[in-house]
Amino acid sequence: MEELAQQPLNIQNYIAALRRYKWYVAIAIIIFTTISVAVAVIIPPIYKSEGLVLVETQQIPDKLIQSTVEASAAEQIEIIRQRVMTREQLLDVGRQMPALKAIEDQYGSNTLLKQIRDNLYIEPIRERSGRANVTIAFKLGFISENPTLAQKVAENLINLFLKENIKARTERASQTTAFLEQEASKLKKRLDETEQAIAKFKQANQDALPEHLQLYSSSLAREESTALDLKRQIESIKGEIEYLTLQQTDSGQTSPEQIRLAELKDEYKRLSIIYQPAHPDLIAIKDEIDYLERGGTLSDSGSTSPEQASQKALQEKINARNEELKLVQEQLRTTNIRISSLESKIIKIPQVERELISLNRDYDTINSQYSKLVSDTMQAQMAESLEQGSKAERFTLIDAPRIPTEAFAPNRKKVLAAGLAGSFGVPLGIILLIGFLDKSIRGTETLEATLGFPPLIAIPYIHTDAERQRTKRHNIFMIGGLVVIAALAAMTIHLTYMPLDLLLTKVVQRF
């Protein structure tokens, strides 16, 4: 038994298996071939209608007007695809087609939505630009068993795609403009607030503004010079008062001539400061002084004033000098007040200047931002006009969807070839498997390989007449059965599905 289990395989095993199951193989081949042909013929054709949309660049140079929509073409296509493939948009497209509307009525909106999404496709067309692939166009199409339906749906989808692109770009540009205008309004408000703060600060510190520093400095110098002059006058007046007081004290011990001489000298000294030496008053006083110095008397000079008149005159002079001293001292006090005020203002100016510089710096910063934002807003408004006028990057339909005349799928020749290959391959594969698993001894070669020595004689199988008749009747029944089955199948197809002549014509056309 071990030797029989280890016997080598022989081609005769496969031939014997084929002979034993030849009719089964033939029937299987016929059935599978018929099924393959039927499948290749019955599979409904699928049509594809698509349009070509070109991505056009901006018509106006970028250096003149810069678009605010900076999304790449591929990104823009994906954004629009998401907007178009919303439930409401696709259902609206499907409900415009009676065939798709019937699907919704029968199976519900979810089934319709799934069918549209499954049969809709977008195929970008890219071109190498430098190191990157740039999308220059894209195809948008729809697949359906009905060529007219495929064309209508593809056309509606492309129109919707183009409208959504314009709408999306315009909305984005409008949003950019609105945002910039809103930010510009905020900055304008801050700018006005800063201007008001600067105005209030200047109003509150109007006496200590930096632009007044030079004026205050020159005024302070003048006031200090005036104060110095007033101090000198005070010293001079005090000296005169002391001198007059001394004369008044000594007037009782001296002669009237001496008193008069001292008065004249004092008067001459005072007037010489005011008048020139050739002035008549000075000359008259000088003559009288000379007369008294030569020993003249008051009676001789025409002055008949007694001693009491001299004392009274001295007192009047002292009183006049005291009044003048009070006036000059009041002027000095006023001048010192002005000097103190100017000094306090000058001292305050650096602090005011620092705060004012800070406010002006904030104002300049905000004003610069506001100016730039206003410029950007104007640029955005022009970009929005560019988008509204379709002068920026846009999608242009250059090849509209057409009604397809040839089916996109299936490839019936490939389906038939695969079916025929399977029709022959599966039965023959089963026969080969049976022959491989068959371990029985068939033929002298297998027997010799198994026993190790050749047999003396080989007697072939002898068929009896009864076996021949039985095999003949079996073959006739099998052939007759196949003919009857084929005839019944043809009649059934002719009566229930389609006349055979039309079916044959259709098969030829499909292939």
Short mmCIF file of C-alpha atoms in Angstrom, two decimals:
data_model
loop_
_atom_site.label_atom_id
_atom_site.label_comp_id
_atom_site.label_asym_id
_atom_site.label_seq_id
_atom_site.Cartn_x
_atom_site.Cartn_y
_atom_site.Cartn_z
CA MET A 1 0.00 0.00 0.00
CA GLU A 2 2.91 2.37 0.75
CA GLU A 3 4.29 1.67 -2.73
CA LEU A 4 0.90 2.46 -4.26
CA ALA A 5 0.72 5.69 -2.26
CA GLN A 6 4.18 6.69 -3.52
CA GLN A 7 3.55 5.90 -7.20
CA PRO A 8 4.34 8.81 -9.53
CA LEU A 9 1.64 10.70 -11.35
CA ASN A 10 1.10 10.00 -15.00
CA ILE A 11 -0.52 11.94 -17.81
CA GLN A 12 -2.84 9.01 -18.25
CA ASN A 13 -4.53 9.91 -14.94
CA TYR A 14 -5.50 13.32 -16.32
CA ILE A 15 -6.62 11.82 -19.65
CA ALA A 16 -8.68 9.22 -17.84
CA ALA A 17 -10.30 11.87 -15.67
CA LEU A 18 -11.11 13.93 -18.77
CA ARG A 19 -12.64 10.93 -20.50
CA ARG A 20 -14.73 10.03 -17.48
CA TYR A 21 -16.12 13.57 -17.00
CA LYS A 22 -16.01 14.85 -20.58
CA TRP A 23 -19.75 15.41 -20.75
CA TYR A 24 -19.80 17.22 -17.45
CA VAL A 25 -16.93 19.36 -18.65
CA ALA A 26 -18.73 20.10 -21.91
CA ILE A 27 -21.97 20.99 -20.11
CA ALA A 28 -20.11 23.20 -17.63
CA ILE A 29 -18.28 24.97 -20.47
CA ILE A 30 -21.53 25.55 -22.34
CA ILE A 31 -23.33 26.82 -19.25
CA PHE A 32 -20.50 29.10 -18.13
CA THR A 33 -20.00 30.39 -21.68
CA THR A 34 -23.70 31.13 -21.97
CA ILE A 35 -23.68 32.91 -18.65
CA SER A 36 -20.56 34.91 -19.67
CA VAL A 37 -22.13 35.96 -22.95
CA ALA A 38 -25.38 36.86 -21.18
CA VAL A 39 -23.56 38.88 -18.55
CA ALA A 40 -21.48 40.69 -21.19
CA VAL A 41 -24.64 41.51 -23.11
CA ILE A 42 -27.00 42.27 -20.23
CA ILE A 43 -24.68 44.55 -18.22
CA PRO A 44 -26.11 48.02 -18.84
CA PRO A 45 -23.79 50.57 -20.45
CA ILE A 46 -22.50 53.42 -18.31
CA TYR A 47 -21.98 56.85 -19.84
CA LYS A 48 -19.73 59.65 -18.69
CA SER A 49 -20.24 63.32 -19.50
CA GLU A 50 -17.66 65.84 -18.37
CA GLY A 51 -16.68 69.45 -18.92
CA LEU A 52 -13.26 71.09 -18.89
CA VAL A 53 -12.86 74.20 -16.73
CA LEU A 54 -9.77 76.39 -17.15
CA VAL A 55 -8.21 78.25 -14.21
CA GLU A 56 -7.48 81.68 -15.66
CA THR A 57 -5.00 83.98 -13.97
CA GLN A 58 -5.77 87.55 -12.96
CA GLN A 59 -6.31 89.79 -16.00
CA ILE A 60 -4.99 92.97 -14.33
CA PRO A 61 -1.29 92.86 -13.28
CA ASP A 62 -0.69 92.07 -9.62
CA LYS A 63 1.58 95.08 -9.21
CA LEU A 64 -1.40 97.36 -9.91
CA ILE A 65 -4.10 95.58 -7.88
CA GLN A 66 -3.37 92.70 -5.51
CA SER A 67 -6.25 90.28 -4.97
CA THR A 68 -7.17 89.60 -1.35
CA VAL A 69 -8.05 85.96 -2.17
CA GLU A 70 -4.68 84.23 -1.94
CA ALA A 71 -5.84 80.59 -1.98
CA SER A 72 -4.19 78.42 -4.62
CA ALA A 73 -6.25 76.99 -7.46
CA ALA A 74 -6.17 73.51 -5.91
CA GLU A 75 -7.30 74.87 -2.55
CA GLN A 76 -9.99 76.97 -4.20
CA ILE A 77 -11.27 73.93 -6.12
CA GLU A 78 -11.46 71.92 -2.90
CA ILE A 79 -13.30 74.74 -1.10
CA ILE A 80 -15.85 75.05 -3.90
CA ARG A 81 -16.22 71.26 -4.04
CA GLN A 82 -17.13 71.20 -0.37
CA ARG A 83 -19.63 74.02 -0.87
CA VAL A 84 -21.21 72.38 -3.90
CA MET A 85 -21.41 68.91 -2.39
CA THR A 86 -23.58 69.94 0.50
CA ARG A 87 -26.79 68.06 1.01
CA GLU A 88 -29.04 70.96 -0.02
CA GLN A 89 -27.11 71.76 -3.18
CA LEU A 90 -26.94 68.18 -4.47
CA LEU A 91 -30.56 67.44 -3.63
CA ASP A 92 -31.60 70.59 -5.46
CA VAL A 93 -29.66 69.43 -8.54
CA GLY A 94 -31.15 65.91 -8.32
CA ARG A 95 -34.71 67.14 -7.95
CA GLN A 96 -34.43 68.99 -11.26
CA MET A 97 -34.04 65.65 -13.06
CA PRO A 98 -37.17 63.45 -13.28
CA ALA A 99 -35.10 60.25 -13.27
CA LEU A 100 -33.26 61.25 -10.09
CA LYS A 101 -36.44 62.65 -8.55
CA ALA A 102 -38.06 59.24 -9.02
CA ILE A 103 -35.21 57.66 -7.02
CA GLU A 104 -35.87 60.08 -4.16
CA ASP A 105 -39.59 59.39 -4.30
CA GLN A 106 -39.02 55.64 -4.20
CA TYR A 107 -35.99 55.22 -1.94
CA GLY A 108 -35.64 58.53 -0.11
CA SER A 109 -33.33 61.53 -0.25
CA ASN A 110 -30.36 59.71 1.32
CA THR A 111 -30.27 57.21 -1.55
CA LEU A 112 -30.45 60.02 -4.09
CA LEU A 113 -27.69 61.94 -2.30
CA LYS A 114 -25.44 58.87 -2.19
CA GLN A 115 -25.95 58.13 -5.88
CA ILE A 116 -25.07 61.67 -6.92
CA ARG A 117 -21.98 61.77 -4.71
CA ASP A 118 -20.80 58.34 -5.89
CA ASN A 119 -21.17 59.27 -9.59
CA LEU A 120 -19.77 62.81 -9.35
CA TYR A 121 -16.02 63.25 -9.88
CA ILE A 122 -13.52 66.10 -10.13
CA GLU A 123 -10.16 65.52 -11.83
CA PRO A 124 -7.54 68.30 -11.51
CA ILE A 125 -5.12 68.87 -14.37
CA ARG A 126 -1.68 69.90 -13.12
CA GLU A 127 1.38 71.29 -14.82
CA ARG A 128 4.93 71.45 -13.59
CA SER A 129 5.98 75.00 -12.69
CA GLY A 130 9.40 75.19 -11.10
CA ARG A 131 9.48 72.77 -8.20
CA ALA A 132 5.72 72.61 -7.68
CA ASN A 133 2.76 71.24 -9.60
CA VAL A 134 0.30 74.01 -10.44
CA THR A 135 -3.35 73.28 -11.15
CA ILE A 136 -4.21 74.89 -14.50
CA ALA A 137 -7.60 73.26 -15.13
CA PHE A 138 -9.90 70.53 -13.92
CA LYS A 139 -12.54 68.19 -15.27
CA LEU A 140 -15.92 67.84 -13.66
CA GLY A 141 -18.21 65.04 -14.80
CA PHE A 142 -21.06 62.75 -13.92
CA ILE A 143 -21.55 59.02 -14.60
CA SER A 144 -24.95 57.52 -15.36
CA GLU A 145 -26.65 54.77 -17.35
CA ASN A 146 -28.61 57.47 -19.12
CA PRO A 147 -26.34 59.60 -21.41
CA THR A 148 -28.74 62.54 -21.43
CA LEU A 149 -29.00 62.46 -17.64
CA ALA A 150 -25.21 62.35 -17.33
CA GLN A 151 -24.90 65.43 -19.57
CA LYS A 152 -27.64 67.41 -17.78
CA VAL A 153 -26.33 66.71 -14.30
CA ALA A 154 -22.74 67.49 -15.32
CA GLU A 155 -23.88 70.75 -16.91
CA ASN A 156 -25.86 71.79 -13.82
CA LEU A 157 -22.99 70.90 -11.52
CA ILE A 158 -20.48 72.90 -13.57
CA ASN A 159 -22.79 75.93 -13.62
CA LEU A 160 -23.23 75.59 -9.87
CA PHE A 161 -19.47 75.22 -9.47
CA LEU A 162 -18.77 78.42 -11.44
CA LYS A 163 -21.40 80.39 -9.52
CA GLU A 164 -20.11 79.18 -6.16
CA ASN A 165 -16.57 80.14 -7.14
CA ILE A 166 -17.59 83.71 -7.96
CA LYS A 167 -19.72 83.84 -4.82
CA ALA A 168 -16.96 82.44 -2.60
CA ARG A 169 -14.28 84.79 -3.95
CA THR A 170 -16.60 87.82 -3.73
CA GLU A 171 -17.63 86.90 -0.18
CA ARG A 172 -14.02 86.48 0.88
CA ALA A 173 -13.05 89.82 -0.68
CA SER A 174 -16.08 91.49 0.93
CA GLN A 175 -15.22 90.01 4.31
CA THR A 176 -11.66 91.27 3.98
CA THR A 177 -12.90 94.77 3.10
CA ALA A 178 -15.43 94.77 5.96
CA PHE A 179 -12.78 93.61 8.42
CA LEU A 180 -10.32 96.30 7.34
CA GLU A 181 -13.01 98.97 7.49
CA GLN A 182 -13.98 97.84 10.98
CA GLU A 183 -10.37 97.90 12.16
CA ALA A 184 -9.84 101.30 10.52
CA SER A 185 -12.88 102.62 12.39
CA LYS A 186 -11.45 101.33 15.68
CA LEU A 187 -8.08 102.94 14.98
CA LYS A 188 -9.79 106.20 13.97
CA LYS A 189 -11.58 106.22 17.32
CA ARG A 190 -8.30 105.60 19.16
CA LEU A 191 -6.64 108.31 17.07
CA ASP A 192 -9.37 110.81 17.99
CA GLU A 193 -9.09 109.86 21.66
CA THR A 194 -5.32 110.37 21.53
CA GLU A 195 -5.77 113.76 19.84
CA GLN A 196 -8.22 114.78 22.55
CA ALA A 197 -5.82 113.58 25.25
CA ILE A 198 -3.02 115.66 23.71
CA ALA A 199 -5.28 118.72 23.45
CA LYS A 200 -6.41 118.36 27.09
CA PHE A 201 -2.82 117.89 28.23
CA LYS A 202 -1.68 121.00 26.38
CA GLN A 203 -4.63 122.93 27.80
CA ALA A 204 -3.78 121.82 31.32
CA ASN A 205 -0.07 122.63 30.84
CA GLN A 206 -0.33 125.57 28.49
CA ASP A 207 2.17 127.61 30.57
CA ALA A 208 4.82 124.86 30.48
CA LEU A 209 4.84 123.69 26.87
CA PRO A 210 8.27 122.98 25.35
CA GLU A 211 7.77 125.51 22.54
CA HIS A 212 7.64 128.29 25.19
CA LEU A 213 11.08 127.48 26.59
CA GLN A 214 12.97 129.99 24.44
CA LEU A 215 10.44 132.71 25.17
CA TYR A 216 10.59 132.02 28.89
CA SER A 217 14.39 131.98 28.86
CA SER A 218 14.63 135.36 27.14
CA SER A 219 11.92 136.78 29.43
CA LEU A 220 13.77 135.48 32.47
CA ALA A 221 16.98 137.12 31.31
CA ARG A 222 15.19 140.46 30.86
CA GLU A 223 13.50 140.23 34.27
CA GLU A 224 16.77 139.38 35.97
CA SER A 225 18.41 142.38 34.28
CA THR A 226 15.50 144.57 35.39
CA ALA A 227 15.79 143.26 38.95
CA LEU A 228 19.48 144.07 38.98
CA ASP A 229 18.80 147.63 37.84
CA LEU A 230 16.10 148.02 40.47
CA LYS A 231 18.47 146.83 43.17
CA ARG A 232 21.00 149.43 42.07
CA GLN A 233 18.35 152.14 42.19
CA ILE A 234 17.34 151.06 45.67
CA GLU A 235 20.92 151.23 46.85
CA SER A 236 21.30 154.67 45.28
CA ILE A 237 18.09 155.99 46.84
CA LYS A 238 19.03 154.62 50.24
CA GLY A 239 22.37 156.39 49.95
CA GLU A 240 20.63 159.65 49.13
CA ILE A 241 18.26 159.24 52.05
CA GLU A 242 21.17 158.64 54.41
CA TYR A 243 22.97 161.64 53.05
CA LEU A 244 19.90 163.90 53.37
CA THR A 245 19.25 162.59 56.86
CA LEU A 246 22.85 163.39 57.78
CA GLN A 247 22.46 166.90 56.35
CA GLN A 248 19.26 167.35 58.30
CA THR A 249 21.04 166.32 61.48
CA ASP A 250 24.00 168.56 60.90
CA SER A 251 22.00 171.57 59.70
CA GLY A 252 21.67 172.97 63.23
CA GLN A 253 25.56 173.17 63.60
CA THR A 254 26.40 174.70 60.25
CA SER A 255 25.66 177.95 58.54
CA PRO A 256 22.92 178.34 56.03
CA GLU A 257 25.55 178.92 53.37
CA GLN A 258 27.16 175.52 54.09
CA ILE A 259 23.83 173.78 54.07
CA ARG A 260 22.93 175.50 50.82
CA LEU A 261 26.31 174.56 49.35
CA ALA A 262 25.82 170.89 50.25
CA GLU A 263 22.37 170.94 48.72
CA LEU A 264 23.63 172.49 45.54
CA LYS A 265 26.43 169.94 45.24
CA ASP A 266 24.00 167.11 45.79
CA GLU A 267 21.61 168.60 43.24
CA TYR A 268 24.43 169.08 40.75
CA LYS A 269 25.52 165.47 41.19
CA ARG A 270 22.00 164.23 40.67
CA LEU A 271 21.31 166.39 37.60
CA SER A 272 24.69 165.63 36.04
CA ILE A 273 23.50 162.04 35.67
CA ILE A 274 20.52 163.24 33.66
CA TYR A 275 21.80 166.31 31.77
CA GLN A 276 24.90 167.27 29.86
CA PRO A 277 27.40 169.68 31.49
CA ALA A 278 26.27 172.48 29.13
CA HIS A 279 22.71 172.33 30.38
CA PRO A 280 21.50 175.72 31.76
CA ASP A 281 20.37 174.26 35.08
CA LEU A 282 23.75 172.68 35.66
CA ILE A 283 25.50 175.92 34.68
CA ALA A 284 23.31 177.94 37.09
CA ILE A 285 23.93 175.51 39.93
CA LYS A 286 27.64 175.49 39.14
CA ASP A 287 27.79 179.30 39.28
CA GLU A 288 25.96 179.37 42.63
CA ILE A 289 28.32 176.70 44.04
CA ASP A 290 31.32 178.77 42.92
CA TYR A 291 29.85 181.89 44.55
CA LEU A 292 29.29 180.18 47.90
CA GLU A 293 32.75 178.58 47.86
CA ARG A 294 34.31 182.07 47.38
CA GLY A 295 32.66 183.13 50.65
CA GLY A 296 29.49 184.62 49.39
CA THR A 297 26.42 184.79 51.58
CA LEU A 298 22.84 183.81 50.93
CA SER A 299 21.74 187.41 51.34
CA ASP A 300 24.16 188.42 48.61
CA SER A 301 22.94 185.68 46.29
CA GLY A 302 19.34 186.69 46.61
CA SER A 303 18.37 183.73 48.88
CA THR A 304 16.63 184.98 51.89
CA SER A 305 15.39 181.49 53.18
CA PRO A 306 15.83 181.09 56.89
CA GLU A 307 17.17 177.94 58.66
CA GLN A 308 13.70 176.60 59.19
CA ALA A 309 13.02 176.75 55.44
CA SER A 310 16.21 174.74 54.87
CA GLN A 311 15.15 172.04 57.35
CA LYS A 312 11.76 171.84 55.73
CA ALA A 313 13.29 171.46 52.28
CA LEU A 314 15.54 168.64 53.49
CA GLN A 315 12.60 166.83 55.02
CA GLU A 316 10.61 167.12 51.82
CA LYS A 317 13.52 165.64 49.90
CA ILE A 318 13.80 162.77 52.37
CA ASN A 319 10.09 162.06 52.11
CA ALA A 320 10.26 162.12 48.30
CA ARG A 321 13.19 159.71 48.32
CA ASN A 322 11.30 157.37 50.70
CA GLU A 323 8.29 157.34 48.39
CA GLU A 324 10.54 156.66 45.44
CA LEU A 325 12.23 153.86 47.44
CA LYS A 326 8.88 152.23 48.17
CA LEU A 327 7.91 152.41 44.51
CA VAL A 328 11.17 150.85 43.35
CA GLN A 329 10.97 148.15 46.02
CA GLU A 330 7.44 147.29 44.89
CA GLN A 331 8.71 147.06 41.33
CA LEU A 332 11.51 144.75 42.50
CA ARG A 333 9.04 142.56 44.38
CA THR A 334 6.84 142.28 41.31
CA THR A 335 9.86 141.51 39.17
CA ASN A 336 11.01 138.78 41.61
CA ILE A 337 7.52 137.23 41.46
CA ARG A 338 7.71 137.13 37.68
CA ILE A 339 11.18 135.61 37.89
CA SER A 340 9.96 132.92 40.27
CA SER A 341 7.00 132.18 37.99
CA LEU A 342 9.25 131.91 34.96
CA GLU A 343 11.70 129.68 36.82
CA SER A 344 8.92 127.34 37.98
CA LYS A 345 7.57 127.14 34.41
CA ILE A 346 11.01 126.43 33.00
CA ILE A 347 11.60 123.74 35.65
CA LYS A 348 8.24 122.14 34.78
CA ILE A 349 8.86 122.11 31.02
CA PRO A 350 11.10 118.93 30.92
CA GLN A 351 8.47 116.83 32.72
CA VAL A 352 5.71 118.17 30.49
CA GLU A 353 7.91 117.56 27.47
CA ARG A 354 8.47 113.89 28.42
CA GLU A 355 4.74 113.27 28.83
CA LEU A 356 3.98 115.16 25.64
CA ILE A 357 6.59 113.15 23.73
CA SER A 358 4.99 109.94 25.00
CA LEU A 359 1.55 111.10 23.87
CA ASN A 360 2.89 112.21 20.50
CA ARG A 361 4.71 108.91 20.07
CA ASP A 362 1.46 107.03 20.68
CA TYR A 363 -0.30 109.36 18.30
CA ASP A 364 2.34 108.87 15.60
CA THR A 365 2.19 105.09 16.01
CA ILE A 366 -1.61 104.97 15.82
CA ASN A 367 -1.63 107.46 12.95
CA SER A 368 0.89 105.36 11.03
CA GLN A 369 -1.18 102.22 11.60
CA TYR A 370 -4.33 104.06 10.65
CA SER A 371 -2.80 105.42 7.44
CA LYS A 372 -1.59 101.97 6.46
CA LEU A 373 -4.96 100.46 7.30
CA VAL A 374 -6.76 103.09 5.23
CA SER A 375 -4.43 102.31 2.34
CA ASP A 376 -5.06 98.57 2.77
CA THR A 377 -8.81 99.21 2.93
CA MET A 378 -8.71 101.10 -0.35
CA GLN A 379 -6.66 98.27 -1.85
CA ALA A 380 -9.18 95.75 -0.55
CA GLN A 381 -12.06 97.76 -2.02
CA MET A 382 -10.36 97.72 -5.42
CA ALA A 383 -9.73 93.98 -5.01
CA GLU A 384 -13.41 93.51 -4.20
CA SER A 385 -14.34 95.39 -7.36
CA LEU A 386 -11.85 93.19 -9.18
CA GLU A 387 -13.62 90.07 -7.92
CA GLN A 388 -17.09 91.44 -8.65
CA GLY A 389 -16.02 92.27 -12.20
CA SER A 390 -14.52 88.76 -12.65
CA LYS A 391 -11.13 90.31 -13.46
CA ALA A 392 -9.23 88.29 -10.86
CA GLU A 393 -8.39 84.58 -11.01
CA ARG A 394 -11.48 82.80 -12.29
CA PHE A 395 -12.83 79.52 -13.60
CA THR A 396 -13.79 79.52 -17.29
CA LEU A 397 -15.69 76.71 -19.00
CA ILE A 398 -13.85 75.93 -22.23
CA ASP A 399 -15.44 72.57 -23.04
CA ALA A 400 -19.06 72.10 -22.00
CA PRO A 401 -20.44 68.63 -21.15
CA ARG A 402 -21.83 66.80 -24.16
CA ILE A 403 -24.23 63.91 -24.53
CA PRO A 404 -21.94 60.85 -24.80
CA THR A 405 -22.44 58.59 -27.81
CA GLU A 406 -20.22 55.76 -26.58
CA ALA A 407 -20.39 53.96 -23.28
CA PHE A 408 -17.67 54.64 -20.77
CA ALA A 409 -18.07 51.19 -19.21
CA PRO A 410 -18.17 48.22 -19.14
CA ASN A 411 -15.56 46.86 -21.55
CA ARG A 412 -17.66 44.02 -22.91
CA LYS A 413 -14.79 42.40 -24.78
CA LYS A 414 -12.78 42.11 -21.59
CA VAL A 415 -15.82 40.85 -19.69
CA LEU A 416 -16.50 38.23 -22.39
CA ALA A 417 -12.83 37.23 -22.58
CA ALA A 418 -12.67 36.81 -18.82
CA GLY A 419 -15.94 34.84 -18.89
CA LEU A 420 -14.73 32.53 -21.62
CA ALA A 421 -11.42 32.03 -19.86
CA GLY A 422 -13.30 31.11 -16.71
CA SER A 423 -15.76 28.91 -18.62
CA PHE A 424 -12.92 26.77 -19.93
CA GLY A 425 -10.50 27.23 -17.09
CA VAL A 426 -12.76 26.25 -14.17
CA PRO A 427 -13.94 22.83 -15.56
CA LEU A 428 -10.47 21.95 -16.83
CA GLY A 429 -8.99 22.98 -13.51
CA ILE A 430 -11.40 20.66 -11.71
CA ILE A 431 -10.39 17.81 -14.08
CA LEU A 432 -6.71 18.48 -13.40
CA LEU A 433 -7.42 18.43 -9.67
CA ILE A 434 -9.27 15.14 -9.98
CA GLY A 435 -6.38 13.69 -11.99
CA PHE A 436 -3.90 14.96 -9.41
CA LEU A 437 -5.81 13.34 -6.56
CA ASP A 438 -6.38 10.07 -8.48
CA LYS A 439 -3.86 7.53 -7.12
CA SER A 440 -5.11 4.52 -9.09
CA ILE A 441 -2.75 2.63 -11.44
CA ARG A 442 -3.42 3.31 -15.08
CA GLY A 443 -1.08 1.96 -17.78
CA THR A 444 2.05 -0.14 -17.88
CA GLU A 445 4.34 2.78 -17.12
CA THR A 446 2.66 3.48 -13.79
CA LEU A 447 2.63 -0.23 -12.96
CA GLU A 448 6.33 -0.56 -13.82
CA ALA A 449 7.21 2.52 -11.75
CA THR A 450 5.23 1.13 -8.86
CA LEU A 451 6.49 -2.50 -8.93
CA GLY A 452 10.01 -1.80 -10.06
CA PHE A 453 9.90 -4.22 -13.03
CA PRO A 454 7.92 -4.30 -16.29
CA PRO A 455 4.87 -6.52 -16.69
CA LEU A 456 5.07 -9.53 -19.03
CA ILE A 457 2.07 -8.42 -21.08
CA ALA A 458 -0.54 -5.62 -21.07
CA ILE A 459 -4.14 -6.40 -21.98
CA PRO A 460 -6.21 -3.23 -22.81
CA TYR A 461 -9.77 -2.73 -21.59
CA ILE A 462 -12.24 -4.58 -23.81
CA HIS A 463 -15.62 -2.82 -24.32
CA THR A 464 -18.61 -5.13 -24.81
CA ASP A 465 -21.41 -4.41 -27.24
CA ALA A 466 -23.76 -3.61 -24.41
CA GLU A 467 -21.35 -1.02 -23.06
CA ARG A 468 -20.94 0.52 -26.51
CA GLN A 469 -24.72 0.72 -26.94
CA ARG A 470 -25.15 2.21 -23.49
CA THR A 471 -22.46 4.83 -24.15
CA LYS A 472 -24.03 5.67 -27.50
CA ARG A 473 -27.49 6.11 -25.98
CA HIS A 474 -26.00 8.21 -23.19
CA ASN A 475 -24.30 10.50 -25.70
CA ILE A 476 -27.48 10.84 -27.74
CA PHE A 477 -29.49 11.73 -24.62
CA MET A 478 -26.91 14.28 -23.55
CA ILE A 479 -26.73 15.94 -26.96
CA GLY A 480 -30.51 15.90 -27.27
CA GLY A 481 -30.90 17.37 -23.81
CA LEU A 482 -28.48 20.17 -24.62
CA VAL A 483 -30.34 20.92 -27.86
CA VAL A 484 -33.68 20.95 -26.08
CA ILE A 485 -32.33 23.19 -23.30
CA ALA A 486 -30.84 25.57 -25.88
CA ALA A 487 -34.09 25.65 -27.84
CA LEU A 488 -36.16 26.30 -24.73
CA ALA A 489 -33.77 29.04 -23.62
CA ALA A 490 -33.89 30.69 -27.04
CA MET A 491 -37.68 30.50 -27.12
CA THR A 492 -37.95 31.93 -23.63
CA ILE A 493 -35.65 34.85 -24.51
CA HIS A 494 -37.51 35.44 -27.77
CA LEU A 495 -40.93 35.49 -26.12
CA THR A 496 -40.18 37.17 -22.79
CA TYR A 497 -37.16 39.43 -23.23
CA MET A 498 -36.44 40.36 -26.88
CA PRO A 499 -36.75 38.84 -30.37
CA LEU A 500 -33.65 36.91 -31.24
CA ASP A 501 -32.88 38.94 -34.37
CA LEU A 502 -32.96 42.18 -32.40
CA LEU A 503 -30.94 40.62 -29.64
CA LEU A 504 -28.30 39.48 -32.13
CA THR A 505 -28.14 42.95 -33.66
CA LYS A 506 -27.76 44.51 -30.21
CA VAL A 507 -25.01 42.08 -29.26
CA VAL A 508 -23.10 42.88 -32.44
CA GLN A 509 -23.47 46.61 -31.80
CA ARG A 510 -22.24 46.33 -28.24
CA PHE A 511 -19.18 44.44 -29.30
#
